[in-house]
mmCIF file of C-alpha atoms in Angstrom:
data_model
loop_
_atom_site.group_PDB
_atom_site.id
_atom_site.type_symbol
_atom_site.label_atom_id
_atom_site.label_comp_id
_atom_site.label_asym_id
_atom_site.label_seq_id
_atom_site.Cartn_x
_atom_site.Cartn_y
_atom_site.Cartn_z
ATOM 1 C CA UNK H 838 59.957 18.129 32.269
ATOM 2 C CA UNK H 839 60.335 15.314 29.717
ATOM 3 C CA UNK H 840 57.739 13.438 31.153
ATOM 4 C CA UNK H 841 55.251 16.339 31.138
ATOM 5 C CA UNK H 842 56.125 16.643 27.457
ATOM 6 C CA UNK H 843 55.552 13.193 27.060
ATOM 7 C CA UNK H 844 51.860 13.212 28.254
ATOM 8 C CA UNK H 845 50.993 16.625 26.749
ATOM 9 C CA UNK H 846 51.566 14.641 23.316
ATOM 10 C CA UNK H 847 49.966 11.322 24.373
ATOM 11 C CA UNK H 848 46.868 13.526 25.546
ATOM 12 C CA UNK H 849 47.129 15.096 21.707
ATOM 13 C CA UNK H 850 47.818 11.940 19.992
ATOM 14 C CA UNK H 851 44.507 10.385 21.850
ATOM 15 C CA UNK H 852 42.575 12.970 21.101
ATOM 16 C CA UNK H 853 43.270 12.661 17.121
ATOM 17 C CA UNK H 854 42.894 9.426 17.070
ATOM 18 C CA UNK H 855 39.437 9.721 18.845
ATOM 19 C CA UNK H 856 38.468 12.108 16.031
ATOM 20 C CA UNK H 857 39.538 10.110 13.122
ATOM 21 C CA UNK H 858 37.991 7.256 14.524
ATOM 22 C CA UNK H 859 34.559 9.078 14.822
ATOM 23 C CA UNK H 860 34.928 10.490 11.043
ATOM 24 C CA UNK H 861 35.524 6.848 10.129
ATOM 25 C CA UNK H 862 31.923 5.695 11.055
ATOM 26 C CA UNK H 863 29.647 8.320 10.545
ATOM 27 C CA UNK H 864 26.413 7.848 12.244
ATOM 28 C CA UNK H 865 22.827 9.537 10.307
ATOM 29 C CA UNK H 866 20.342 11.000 12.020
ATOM 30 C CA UNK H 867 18.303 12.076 8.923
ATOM 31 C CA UNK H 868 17.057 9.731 6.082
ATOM 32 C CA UNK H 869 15.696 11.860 2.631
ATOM 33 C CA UNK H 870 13.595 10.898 0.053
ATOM 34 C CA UNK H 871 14.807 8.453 -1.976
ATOM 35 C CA UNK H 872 17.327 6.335 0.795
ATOM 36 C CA UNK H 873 15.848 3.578 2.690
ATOM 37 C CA UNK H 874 16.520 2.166 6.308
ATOM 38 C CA UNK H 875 17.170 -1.395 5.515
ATOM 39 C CA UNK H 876 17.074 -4.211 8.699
ATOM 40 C CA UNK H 877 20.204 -3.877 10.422
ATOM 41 C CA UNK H 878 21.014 -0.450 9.803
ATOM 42 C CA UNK H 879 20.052 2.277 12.470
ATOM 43 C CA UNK H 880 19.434 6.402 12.312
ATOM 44 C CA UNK H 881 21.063 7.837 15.595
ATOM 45 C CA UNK H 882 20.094 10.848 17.066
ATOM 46 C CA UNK H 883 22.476 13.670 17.350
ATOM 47 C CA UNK H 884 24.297 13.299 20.240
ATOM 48 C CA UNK H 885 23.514 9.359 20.427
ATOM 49 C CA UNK H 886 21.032 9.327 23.121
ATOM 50 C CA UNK H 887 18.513 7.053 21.112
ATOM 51 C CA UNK H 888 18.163 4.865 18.249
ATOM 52 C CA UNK H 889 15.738 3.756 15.303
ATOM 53 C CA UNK H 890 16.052 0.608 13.345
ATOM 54 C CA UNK H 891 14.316 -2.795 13.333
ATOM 55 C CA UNK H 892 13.957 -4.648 16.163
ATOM 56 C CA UNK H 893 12.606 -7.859 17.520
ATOM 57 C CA UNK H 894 11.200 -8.449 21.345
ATOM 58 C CA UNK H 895 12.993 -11.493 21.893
ATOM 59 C CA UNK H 896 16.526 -13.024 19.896
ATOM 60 C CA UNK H 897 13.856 -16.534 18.998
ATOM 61 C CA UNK H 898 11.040 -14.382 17.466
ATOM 62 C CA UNK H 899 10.610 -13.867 13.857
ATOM 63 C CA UNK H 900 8.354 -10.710 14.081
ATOM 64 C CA UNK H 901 10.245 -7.421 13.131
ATOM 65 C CA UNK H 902 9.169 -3.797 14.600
ATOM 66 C CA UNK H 903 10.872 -0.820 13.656
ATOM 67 C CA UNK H 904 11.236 2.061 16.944
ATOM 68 C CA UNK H 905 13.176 4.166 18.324
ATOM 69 C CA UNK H 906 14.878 3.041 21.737
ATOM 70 C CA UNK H 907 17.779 4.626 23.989
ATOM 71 C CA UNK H 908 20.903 3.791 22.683
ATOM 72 C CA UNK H 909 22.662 1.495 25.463
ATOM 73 C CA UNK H 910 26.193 1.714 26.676
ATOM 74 C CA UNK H 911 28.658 -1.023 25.213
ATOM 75 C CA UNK H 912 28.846 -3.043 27.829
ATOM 76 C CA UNK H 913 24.980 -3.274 28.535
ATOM 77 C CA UNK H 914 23.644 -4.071 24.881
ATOM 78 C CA UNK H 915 22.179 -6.696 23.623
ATOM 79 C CA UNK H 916 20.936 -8.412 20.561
ATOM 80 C CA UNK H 917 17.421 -6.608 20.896
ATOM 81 C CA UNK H 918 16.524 -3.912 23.206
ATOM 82 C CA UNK H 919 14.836 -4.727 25.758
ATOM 83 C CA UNK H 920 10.903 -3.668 26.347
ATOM 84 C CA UNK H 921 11.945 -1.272 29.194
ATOM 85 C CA UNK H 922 14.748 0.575 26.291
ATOM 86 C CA UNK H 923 12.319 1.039 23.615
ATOM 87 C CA UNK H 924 10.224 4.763 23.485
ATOM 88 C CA UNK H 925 8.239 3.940 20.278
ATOM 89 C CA UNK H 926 6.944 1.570 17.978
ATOM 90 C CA UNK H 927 6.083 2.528 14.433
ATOM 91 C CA UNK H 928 4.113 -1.126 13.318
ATOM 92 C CA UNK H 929 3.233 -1.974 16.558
ATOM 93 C CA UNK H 930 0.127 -4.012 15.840
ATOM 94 C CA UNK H 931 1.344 -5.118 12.344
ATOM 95 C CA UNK H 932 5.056 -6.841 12.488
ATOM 96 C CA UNK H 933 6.709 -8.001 9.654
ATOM 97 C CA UNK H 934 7.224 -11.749 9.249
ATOM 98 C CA UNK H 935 11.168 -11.025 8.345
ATOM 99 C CA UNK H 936 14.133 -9.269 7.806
ATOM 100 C CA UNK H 937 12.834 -8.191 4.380
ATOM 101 C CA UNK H 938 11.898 -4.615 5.890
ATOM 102 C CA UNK H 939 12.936 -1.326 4.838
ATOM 103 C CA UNK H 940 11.590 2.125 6.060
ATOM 104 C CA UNK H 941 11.317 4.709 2.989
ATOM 105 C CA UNK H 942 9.793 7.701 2.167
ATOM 106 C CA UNK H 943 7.396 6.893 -0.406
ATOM 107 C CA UNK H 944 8.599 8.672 -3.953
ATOM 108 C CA UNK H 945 4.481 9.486 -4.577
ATOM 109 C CA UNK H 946 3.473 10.502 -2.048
ATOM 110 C CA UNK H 947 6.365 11.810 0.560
ATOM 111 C CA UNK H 948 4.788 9.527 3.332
ATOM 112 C CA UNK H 949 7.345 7.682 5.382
ATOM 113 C CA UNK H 950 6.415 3.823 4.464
ATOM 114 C CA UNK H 951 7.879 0.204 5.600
ATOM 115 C CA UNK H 952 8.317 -1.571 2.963
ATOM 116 C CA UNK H 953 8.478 -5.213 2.941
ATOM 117 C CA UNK H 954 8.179 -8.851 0.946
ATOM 118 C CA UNK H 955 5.230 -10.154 2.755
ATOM 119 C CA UNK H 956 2.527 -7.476 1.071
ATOM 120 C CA UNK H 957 1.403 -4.146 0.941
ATOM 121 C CA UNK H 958 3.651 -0.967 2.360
ATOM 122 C CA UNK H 959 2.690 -0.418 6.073
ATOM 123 C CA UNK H 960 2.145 3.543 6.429
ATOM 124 C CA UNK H 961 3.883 5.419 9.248
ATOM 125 C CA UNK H 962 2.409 8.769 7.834
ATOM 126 C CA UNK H 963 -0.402 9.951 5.910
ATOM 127 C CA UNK H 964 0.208 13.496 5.252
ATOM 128 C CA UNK H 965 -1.660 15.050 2.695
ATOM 129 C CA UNK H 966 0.348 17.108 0.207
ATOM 130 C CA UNK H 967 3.513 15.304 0.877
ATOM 131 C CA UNK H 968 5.790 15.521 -1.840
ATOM 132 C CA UNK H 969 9.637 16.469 -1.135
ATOM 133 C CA UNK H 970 10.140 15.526 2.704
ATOM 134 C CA UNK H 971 12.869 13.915 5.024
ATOM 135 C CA UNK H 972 12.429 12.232 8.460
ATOM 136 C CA UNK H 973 14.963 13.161 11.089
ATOM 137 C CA UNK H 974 15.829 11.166 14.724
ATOM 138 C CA UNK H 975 16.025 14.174 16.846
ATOM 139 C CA UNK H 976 18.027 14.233 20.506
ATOM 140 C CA UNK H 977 14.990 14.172 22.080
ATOM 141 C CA UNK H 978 13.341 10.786 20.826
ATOM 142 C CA UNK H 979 10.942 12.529 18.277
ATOM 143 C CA UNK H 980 11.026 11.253 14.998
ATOM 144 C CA UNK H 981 9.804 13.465 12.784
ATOM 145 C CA UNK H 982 8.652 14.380 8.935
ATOM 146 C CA UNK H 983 9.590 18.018 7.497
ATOM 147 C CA UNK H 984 9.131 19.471 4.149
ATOM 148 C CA UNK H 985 12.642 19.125 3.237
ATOM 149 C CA UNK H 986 12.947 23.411 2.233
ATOM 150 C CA UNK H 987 11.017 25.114 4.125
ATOM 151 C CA UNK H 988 11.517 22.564 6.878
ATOM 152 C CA UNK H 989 8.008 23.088 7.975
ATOM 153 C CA UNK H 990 7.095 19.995 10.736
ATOM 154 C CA UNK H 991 4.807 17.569 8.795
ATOM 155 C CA UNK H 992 3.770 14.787 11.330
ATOM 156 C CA UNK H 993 6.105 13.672 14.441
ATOM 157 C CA UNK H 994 5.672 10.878 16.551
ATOM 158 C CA UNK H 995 5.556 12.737 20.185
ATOM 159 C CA UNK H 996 1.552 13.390 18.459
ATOM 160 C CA UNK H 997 1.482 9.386 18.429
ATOM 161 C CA UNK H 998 2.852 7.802 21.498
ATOM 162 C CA UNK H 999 3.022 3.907 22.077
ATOM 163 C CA UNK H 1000 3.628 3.160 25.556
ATOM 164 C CA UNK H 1001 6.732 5.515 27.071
ATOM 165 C CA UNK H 1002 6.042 9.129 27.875
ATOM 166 C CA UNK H 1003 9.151 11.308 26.994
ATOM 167 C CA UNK H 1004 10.188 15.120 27.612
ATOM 168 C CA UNK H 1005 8.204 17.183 25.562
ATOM 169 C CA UNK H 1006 5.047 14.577 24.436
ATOM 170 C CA UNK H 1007 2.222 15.813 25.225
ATOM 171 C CA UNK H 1008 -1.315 13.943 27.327
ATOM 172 C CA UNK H 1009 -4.824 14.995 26.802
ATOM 173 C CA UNK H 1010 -7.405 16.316 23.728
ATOM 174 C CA UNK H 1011 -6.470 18.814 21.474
ATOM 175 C CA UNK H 1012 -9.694 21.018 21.566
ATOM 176 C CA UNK H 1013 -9.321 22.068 18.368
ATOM 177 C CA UNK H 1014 -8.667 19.161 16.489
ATOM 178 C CA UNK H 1015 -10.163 16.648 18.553
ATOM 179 C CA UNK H 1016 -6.308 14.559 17.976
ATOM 180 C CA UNK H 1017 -5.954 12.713 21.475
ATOM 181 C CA UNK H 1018 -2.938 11.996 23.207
ATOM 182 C CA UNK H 1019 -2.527 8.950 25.136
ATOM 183 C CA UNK H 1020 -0.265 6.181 26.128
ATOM 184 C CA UNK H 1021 -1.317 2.227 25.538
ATOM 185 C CA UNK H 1022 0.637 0.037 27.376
ATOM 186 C CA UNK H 1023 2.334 -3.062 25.322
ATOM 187 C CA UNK H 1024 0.056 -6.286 25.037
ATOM 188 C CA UNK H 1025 2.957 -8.266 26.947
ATOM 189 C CA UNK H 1026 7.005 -7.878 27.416
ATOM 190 C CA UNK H 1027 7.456 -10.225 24.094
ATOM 191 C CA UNK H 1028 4.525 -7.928 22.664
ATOM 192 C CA UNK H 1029 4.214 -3.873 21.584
ATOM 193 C CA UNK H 1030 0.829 -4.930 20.258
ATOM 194 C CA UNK H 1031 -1.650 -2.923 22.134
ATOM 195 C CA UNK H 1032 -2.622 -3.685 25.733
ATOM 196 C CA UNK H 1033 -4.741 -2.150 27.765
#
């Protein structure tokens, strides 16, 4: 009976400590208008399945991307993810030179922006009437603008797929809007430029 009592309270006692230890590093999924994503920090989806941040395609390169990727076990990550672990690349045919980069939403306009040293803000979105939004990473690999009230669905990027076709993205023409769907494979492993 002792021992029974014994590992009743080491099953309670792990399960506390598990708790506190996930209160201790709280994980975002959602950035709002005026916080920034700098390099090295990360938005995780709900229930951890995938990613966002800034990322290079090899540990020697120079060239920052920021996308969304599945978020690895322990014991397989790396220093980068690898090509066949990322879903989506924002900048995919304009990198930035260095760690300088920082995803915001723009305070003028409500677009979600990368900011960086080396010039001009690189536009993610362009939505028209834009003014008080956030972006969230949702479970399913969509990243995605709302009007932060009404949480009305500004832009998301299932409507702009890079190279990986997830649950729920769509292929094909919208006949109404003419907006096509398609996938364009990366210009090389090292490269999410676009291919053919």
């Amino acid at each position: 009976m002792a021992t029974k009592g014994r590992i009743d309270m080491l099953v309670r006692f792990s399960c506390l400590l598990l708790l506190l230890m996930g209160s201790c590093y709280p994980q975002r999924d959602k950035l709002l208008q005026g916080e920034e994503l700098k390099d090295g920090d990360e938005l995780l989806s709900t229930f951890g399945k995938f990613k966002l941040g800034f990322f290079s395609t090899t540990s020697s390169s120079s060239k920052r991307y920021i996308g969304v990727w599945y978020n690895m076990p322990e014991d397989r990550k790396l220093y980068q993810p690898r090509y066949d672990e990322v879903v989506w690349v924002a900048n995919r045919n304009s990198p930035i030179i260095d760690k300088s980069g920082s995803l915001r939403i723009d305070s003028t306009d409500g677009n979600l922006k990368i900011f960086h040293s080396g010039g001009n803000p690189i536009a993610i979105t362009s939505v028209e009437g834009a003014r008080n939004t956030s972006v969230t990473l949702e479970q399913s690999g969509n990243l995605v603008l709302h009007e932060l009230h009404s949480k009305e669905m500004l832009w998301q990027s299932f409507d702009y797929p890079t190279h990986t076709l997830l649950p729920g993205m769509k292929l094909g023409i919208n006949l109404q809007t003419g907006h096509q769907w398609f996938l364009q494979s990366w210009l090389t492993d090292e490269s999410p430029a676009e291919g053919s």
